[in-house]
């Protein structure tokens, strides 16, 4: 159950990134399309074709993400098409040599889409290419020229933007990890018993419903054990509630060690415990129940310089066709009462 909820948290993070990539590709498509029209009216045909082509790429990334949920592919298309567009604008100067001004959007977008480490590596590559373009001699390859002051300030400004973007992304990651850990902590508190650290009643009911659904699909048996600590009130009255809590805690450890990995042990309430045994018939459940009963009988709790002997009574119930979870639990409760009526320290039915 905890794994399922943790996966839900991570899925929410993916959904958030999907929305951001979708929004960015939509904005990129709209902006490049609008700027392409402006360039068309200014008779800058080369820039117009480039901007319209970039708009089509962003449109493809947007549709691919919305229709096919291709988050990674759409992310790569978005970021690397942005890189290519920036290379072109710096190389040609764009409109009135204002093309380089657009490169400052690259840093925050890169670290968000690619992550901190990968984003910084890609930004190093991006800045290297930009530096090669602006410092490239014009006699080798004709391109727009910039003053030395502009080149240096452009690079320093981009490095500053990169640093601030990386710092923001790092703090965002720390904040997200803290929120995730806090979420796991609250999930643990919501799904487990604070004293015994076993699953609580609500968690047990959820697991039972899941196992019942799986049983319906696979036609596997499902059994439960309802267990009660014999004469627990006498333990509290004679040794005190601190010893009573110690008894329940150690009892939970004995239970956990006595069952299989696929089984679930839950504190049902007070001194009652519920065992969920997937793929287990009533006959197999009896063998497990006897093992648990004997292990408890052999165990004693040392408290206030005294050994406290323990015994338990157990009722067994196997899920039958068209039976509800409540009916199965009620059967186990009825059999538990019969085990106590027969003298305690036993499993019923035998």
mmCIF file of N, CA and C in Angstrom, residues 145-214:
data_model
loop_
_atom_site.group_PDB
_atom_site.id
_atom_site.type_symbol
_atom_site.label_atom_id
_atom_site.label_comp_id
_atom_site.label_asym_id
_atom_site.label_seq_id
_atom_site.Cartn_x
_atom_site.Cartn_y
_atom_site.Cartn_z
ATOM 1 N N UNK A 145 28.363 40.124 -37.170
ATOM 2 C CA UNK A 145 29.440 40.415 -36.219
ATOM 3 C C UNK A 145 28.892 41.213 -35.042
ATOM 4 N N UNK A 146 29.503 40.962 -33.897
ATOM 5 C CA UNK A 146 29.145 41.671 -32.669
ATOM 6 C C UNK A 146 30.413 42.303 -32.098
ATOM 7 N N UNK A 147 30.234 43.363 -31.344
ATOM 8 C CA UNK A 147 31.389 43.998 -30.704
ATOM 9 C C UNK A 147 31.931 43.098 -29.611
ATOM 10 N N UNK A 148 33.202 43.273 -29.270
ATOM 11 C CA UNK A 148 33.817 42.467 -28.226
ATOM 12 C C UNK A 148 33.119 42.677 -26.888
ATOM 13 N N UNK A 149 32.723 43.930 -26.593
ATOM 14 C CA UNK A 149 32.017 44.204 -25.332
ATOM 15 C C UNK A 149 30.704 43.444 -25.267
ATOM 16 N N UNK A 150 29.991 43.418 -26.393
ATOM 17 C CA UNK A 150 28.715 42.693 -26.427
ATOM 18 C C UNK A 150 28.937 41.196 -26.228
ATOM 19 N N UNK A 151 29.956 40.639 -26.888
ATOM 20 C CA UNK A 151 30.229 39.207 -26.765
ATOM 21 C C UNK A 151 30.517 38.820 -25.320
ATOM 22 N N UNK A 152 31.401 39.588 -24.675
ATOM 23 C CA UNK A 152 31.784 39.263 -23.292
ATOM 24 C C UNK A 152 30.602 39.406 -22.345
ATOM 25 N N UNK A 153 29.831 40.483 -22.518
ATOM 26 C CA UNK A 153 28.675 40.685 -21.636
ATOM 27 C C UNK A 153 27.593 39.641 -21.882
ATOM 28 N N UNK A 154 27.460 39.216 -23.132
ATOM 29 C CA UNK A 154 26.480 38.167 -23.440
ATOM 30 C C UNK A 154 26.842 36.869 -22.721
ATOM 31 N N UNK A 155 28.104 36.489 -22.788
ATOM 32 C CA UNK A 155 28.537 35.248 -22.137
ATOM 33 C C UNK A 155 28.429 35.353 -20.621
ATOM 34 N N UNK A 156 28.882 36.471 -20.049
ATOM 35 C CA UNK A 156 28.814 36.639 -18.592
ATOM 36 C C UNK A 156 27.364 36.683 -18.104
ATOM 37 N N UNK A 157 26.502 37.338 -18.864
ATOM 38 C CA UNK A 157 25.084 37.392 -18.487
ATOM 39 C C UNK A 157 24.455 36.006 -18.557
ATOM 40 N N UNK A 158 24.843 35.246 -19.593
ATOM 41 C CA UNK A 158 24.299 33.891 -19.717
ATOM 42 C C UNK A 158 24.791 33.002 -18.582
ATOM 43 N N UNK A 159 26.064 33.135 -18.205
ATOM 44 C CA UNK A 159 26.595 32.357 -17.081
ATOM 45 C C UNK A 159 25.871 32.709 -15.784
ATOM 46 N N UNK A 160 25.565 33.993 -15.600
ATOM 47 C CA UNK A 160 24.823 34.421 -14.402
ATOM 48 C C UNK A 160 23.426 33.812 -14.389
ATOM 49 N N UNK A 161 22.762 33.859 -15.547
ATOM 50 C CA UNK A 161 21.427 33.263 -15.650
ATOM 51 C C UNK A 161 21.474 31.765 -15.402
ATOM 52 N N UNK A 162 22.518 31.121 -15.919
ATOM 53 C CA UNK A 162 22.675 29.682 -15.707
ATOM 54 C C UNK A 162 22.862 29.363 -14.231
ATOM 55 N N UNK A 163 23.701 30.153 -13.553
ATOM 56 C CA UNK A 163 23.929 29.933 -12.119
ATOM 57 C C UNK A 163 22.634 30.086 -11.326
ATOM 58 N N UNK A 164 21.885 31.145 -11.596
ATOM 59 C CA UNK A 164 20.636 31.374 -10.868
ATOM 60 C C UNK A 164 19.612 30.280 -11.174
ATOM 61 N N UNK A 165 19.565 29.839 -12.421
ATOM 62 C CA UNK A 165 18.634 28.767 -12.801
ATOM 63 C C UNK A 165 19.005 27.461 -12.117
ATOM 64 N N UNK A 166 20.321 27.166 -12.071
ATOM 65 C CA UNK A 166 20.780 25.940 -11.413
ATOM 66 C C UNK A 166 20.493 26.001 -9.913
ATOM 67 N N UNK A 167 20.704 27.171 -9.311
ATOM 68 C CA UNK A 167 20.423 27.324 -7.885
ATOM 69 C C UNK A 167 18.945 27.129 -7.594
ATOM 70 N N UNK A 168 18.093 27.714 -8.421
ATOM 71 C CA UNK A 168 16.651 27.547 -8.244
ATOM 72 C C UNK A 168 16.250 26.087 -8.402
ATOM 73 N N UNK A 169 16.800 25.401 -9.422
ATOM 74 C CA UNK A 169 16.456 24.004 -9.653
ATOM 75 C C UNK A 169 16.933 23.127 -8.502
ATOM 76 N N UNK A 170 18.120 23.441 -7.971
ATOM 77 C CA UNK A 170 18.647 22.678 -6.822
ATOM 78 C C UNK A 170 17.728 22.851 -5.609
ATOM 79 N N UNK A 171 17.331 24.074 -5.331
ATOM 80 C CA UNK A 171 16.432 24.320 -4.193
ATOM 81 C C UNK A 171 15.069 23.669 -4.427
ATOM 82 N N UNK A 172 14.621 23.661 -5.685
ATOM 83 C CA UNK A 172 13.351 23.010 -6.001
ATOM 84 C C UNK A 172 13.425 21.510 -5.762
ATOM 85 N N UNK A 173 14.572 20.906 -6.145
ATOM 86 C CA UNK A 173 14.762 19.470 -5.943
ATOM 87 C C UNK A 173 14.795 19.141 -4.454
ATOM 88 N N UNK A 174 15.515 19.965 -3.682
ATOM 89 C CA UNK A 174 15.578 19.745 -2.226
ATOM 90 C C UNK A 174 14.190 19.843 -1.616
ATOM 91 N N UNK A 175 13.442 20.846 -2.048
ATOM 92 C CA UNK A 175 12.083 21.047 -1.531
ATOM 93 C C UNK A 175 11.187 19.872 -1.889
ATOM 94 N N UNK A 176 11.331 19.369 -3.135
ATOM 95 C CA UNK A 176 10.508 18.241 -3.573
ATOM 96 C C UNK A 176 10.846 16.981 -2.779
ATOM 97 N N UNK A 177 12.144 16.726 -2.562
ATOM 98 C CA UNK A 177 12.552 15.543 -1.798
ATOM 99 C C UNK A 177 12.053 15.628 -0.357
ATOM 100 N N UNK A 178 12.124 16.825 0.226
ATOM 101 C CA UNK A 178 11.628 16.998 1.598
ATOM 102 C C UNK A 178 10.127 16.754 1.669
ATOM 103 N N UNK A 179 9.413 17.279 0.673
ATOM 104 C CA UNK A 179 7.960 17.067 0.635
ATOM 105 C C UNK A 179 7.633 15.602 0.436
ATOM 106 N N UNK A 180 8.444 14.904 -0.389
ATOM 107 C CA UNK A 180 8.204 13.482 -0.637
ATOM 108 C C UNK A 180 8.449 12.667 0.626
ATOM 109 N N UNK A 181 9.539 12.984 1.345
ATOM 110 C CA UNK A 181 9.829 12.268 2.594
ATOM 111 C C UNK A 181 8.752 12.531 3.635
ATOM 112 N N UNK A 182 8.296 13.780 3.704
ATOM 113 C CA UNK A 182 7.232 14.119 4.654
ATOM 114 C C UNK A 182 5.940 13.402 4.288
ATOM 115 N N UNK A 183 5.670 13.306 2.982
ATOM 116 C CA UNK A 183 4.483 12.593 2.525
ATOM 117 C C UNK A 183 4.556 11.120 2.902
ATOM 118 N N UNK A 184 5.742 10.508 2.726
ATOM 119 C CA UNK A 184 5.918 9.100 3.096
ATOM 120 C C UNK A 184 5.713 8.912 4.597
ATOM 121 N N UNK A 185 6.212 9.877 5.370
ATOM 122 C CA UNK A 185 6.076 9.780 6.825
ATOM 123 C C UNK A 185 4.607 9.809 7.236
ATOM 124 N N UNK A 186 3.848 10.737 6.646
ATOM 125 C CA UNK A 186 2.428 10.830 6.980
ATOM 126 C C UNK A 186 1.646 9.627 6.456
ATOM 127 N N UNK A 187 2.071 9.103 5.306
ATOM 128 C CA UNK A 187 1.434 7.895 4.784
ATOM 129 C C UNK A 187 1.660 6.733 5.732
ATOM 130 N N UNK A 188 2.901 6.645 6.263
ATOM 131 C CA UNK A 188 3.220 5.576 7.204
ATOM 132 C C UNK A 188 2.364 5.698 8.464
ATOM 133 N N UNK A 189 2.219 6.941 8.957
ATOM 134 C CA UNK A 189 1.400 7.165 10.145
ATOM 135 C C UNK A 189 -0.063 6.837 9.872
ATOM 136 N N UNK A 190 -0.524 7.113 8.659
ATOM 137 C CA UNK A 190 -1.931 6.891 8.332
ATOM 138 C C UNK A 190 -2.248 5.419 8.137
ATOM 139 N N UNK A 191 -1.238 4.616 7.790
ATOM 140 C CA UNK A 191 -1.488 3.230 7.421
ATOM 141 C C UNK A 191 -0.972 2.216 8.431
ATOM 142 N N UNK A 192 -0.289 2.668 9.472
ATOM 143 C CA UNK A 192 0.269 1.717 10.433
ATOM 144 C C UNK A 192 -0.137 2.066 11.854
ATOM 145 N N UNK A 193 -0.089 1.059 12.698
ATOM 146 C CA UNK A 193 -0.386 1.247 14.115
ATOM 147 C C UNK A 193 0.848 1.847 14.800
ATOM 148 N N UNK A 194 0.705 2.955 15.512
ATOM 149 C CA UNK A 194 1.880 3.623 16.077
ATOM 150 C C UNK A 194 2.626 2.797 17.128
ATOM 151 N N UNK A 195 1.931 1.899 17.825
ATOM 152 C CA UNK A 195 2.584 1.119 18.878
ATOM 153 C C UNK A 195 3.325 -0.081 18.305
ATOM 154 N N UNK A 196 2.650 -0.901 17.528
ATOM 155 C CA UNK A 196 3.238 -2.157 17.051
ATOM 156 C C UNK A 196 3.933 -2.023 15.697
ATOM 157 N N UNK A 197 3.700 -0.898 14.993
ATOM 158 C CA UNK A 197 4.241 -0.667 13.646
ATOM 159 C C UNK A 197 3.650 -1.624 12.604
ATOM 160 N N UNK A 198 2.607 -2.357 12.982
ATOM 161 C CA UNK A 198 1.910 -3.207 12.017
ATOM 162 C C UNK A 198 0.906 -2.368 11.230
ATOM 163 N N UNK A 199 0.354 -2.953 10.189
ATOM 164 C CA UNK A 199 -0.718 -2.282 9.454
ATOM 165 C C UNK A 199 -1.894 -2.027 10.396
ATOM 166 N N UNK A 200 -2.565 -0.887 10.215
ATOM 167 C CA UNK A 200 -3.725 -0.616 11.047
ATOM 168 C C UNK A 200 -5.001 -1.157 10.383
ATOM 169 N N UNK A 201 -6.114 -0.926 11.014
ATOM 170 C CA UNK A 201 -7.381 -1.513 10.547
ATOM 171 C C UNK A 201 -7.738 -1.018 9.143
ATOM 172 N N UNK A 202 -7.588 0.283 8.900
ATOM 173 C CA UNK A 202 -7.931 0.841 7.594
ATOM 174 C C UNK A 202 -7.051 0.250 6.496
ATOM 175 N N UNK A 203 -5.768 0.151 6.781
ATOM 176 C CA UNK A 203 -4.835 -0.419 5.799
ATOM 177 C C UNK A 203 -5.174 -1.887 5.532
ATOM 178 N N UNK A 204 -5.506 -2.606 6.589
ATOM 179 C CA UNK A 204 -5.846 -4.029 6.440
ATOM 180 C C UNK A 204 -7.082 -4.212 5.566
ATOM 181 N N UNK A 205 -8.076 -3.360 5.740
ATOM 182 C CA UNK A 205 -9.282 -3.461 4.926
ATOM 183 C C UNK A 205 -8.981 -3.178 3.450
ATOM 184 N N UNK A 206 -8.088 -2.221 3.209
ATOM 185 C CA UNK A 206 -7.689 -1.923 1.831
ATOM 186 C C UNK A 206 -6.979 -3.108 1.199
ATOM 187 N N UNK A 207 -6.060 -3.699 1.951
ATOM 188 C CA UNK A 207 -5.318 -4.863 1.449
ATOM 189 C C UNK A 207 -6.268 -6.038 1.223
ATOM 190 N N UNK A 208 -7.203 -6.227 2.127
ATOM 191 C CA UNK A 208 -8.192 -7.295 1.962
ATOM 192 C C UNK A 208 -8.998 -7.116 0.680
ATOM 193 N N UNK A 209 -9.390 -5.879 0.392
ATOM 194 C CA UNK A 209 -10.156 -5.617 -0.823
ATOM 195 C C UNK A 209 -9.316 -5.912 -2.067
ATOM 196 N N UNK A 210 -8.040 -5.536 -2.021
ATOM 197 C CA UNK A 210 -7.150 -5.819 -3.148
ATOM 198 C C UNK A 210 -6.974 -7.328 -3.343
ATOM 199 N N UNK A 211 -6.784 -8.045 -2.243
ATOM 200 C CA UNK A 211 -6.598 -9.500 -2.333
ATOM 201 C C UNK A 211 -7.876 -10.190 -2.794
ATOM 202 N N UNK A 212 -9.012 -9.655 -2.377
ATOM 203 C CA UNK A 212 -10.289 -10.235 -2.824
ATOM 204 C C UNK A 212 -10.445 -10.064 -4.335
ATOM 205 N N UNK A 213 -10.065 -8.897 -4.856
ATOM 206 C CA UNK A 213 -10.136 -8.660 -6.300
ATOM 207 C C UNK A 213 -9.192 -9.585 -7.047
ATOM 208 N N UNK A 214 -7.993 -9.776 -6.504
ATOM 209 C CA UNK A 214 -7.034 -10.672 -7.159
ATOM 210 C C UNK A 214 -7.524 -12.115 -7.099
#
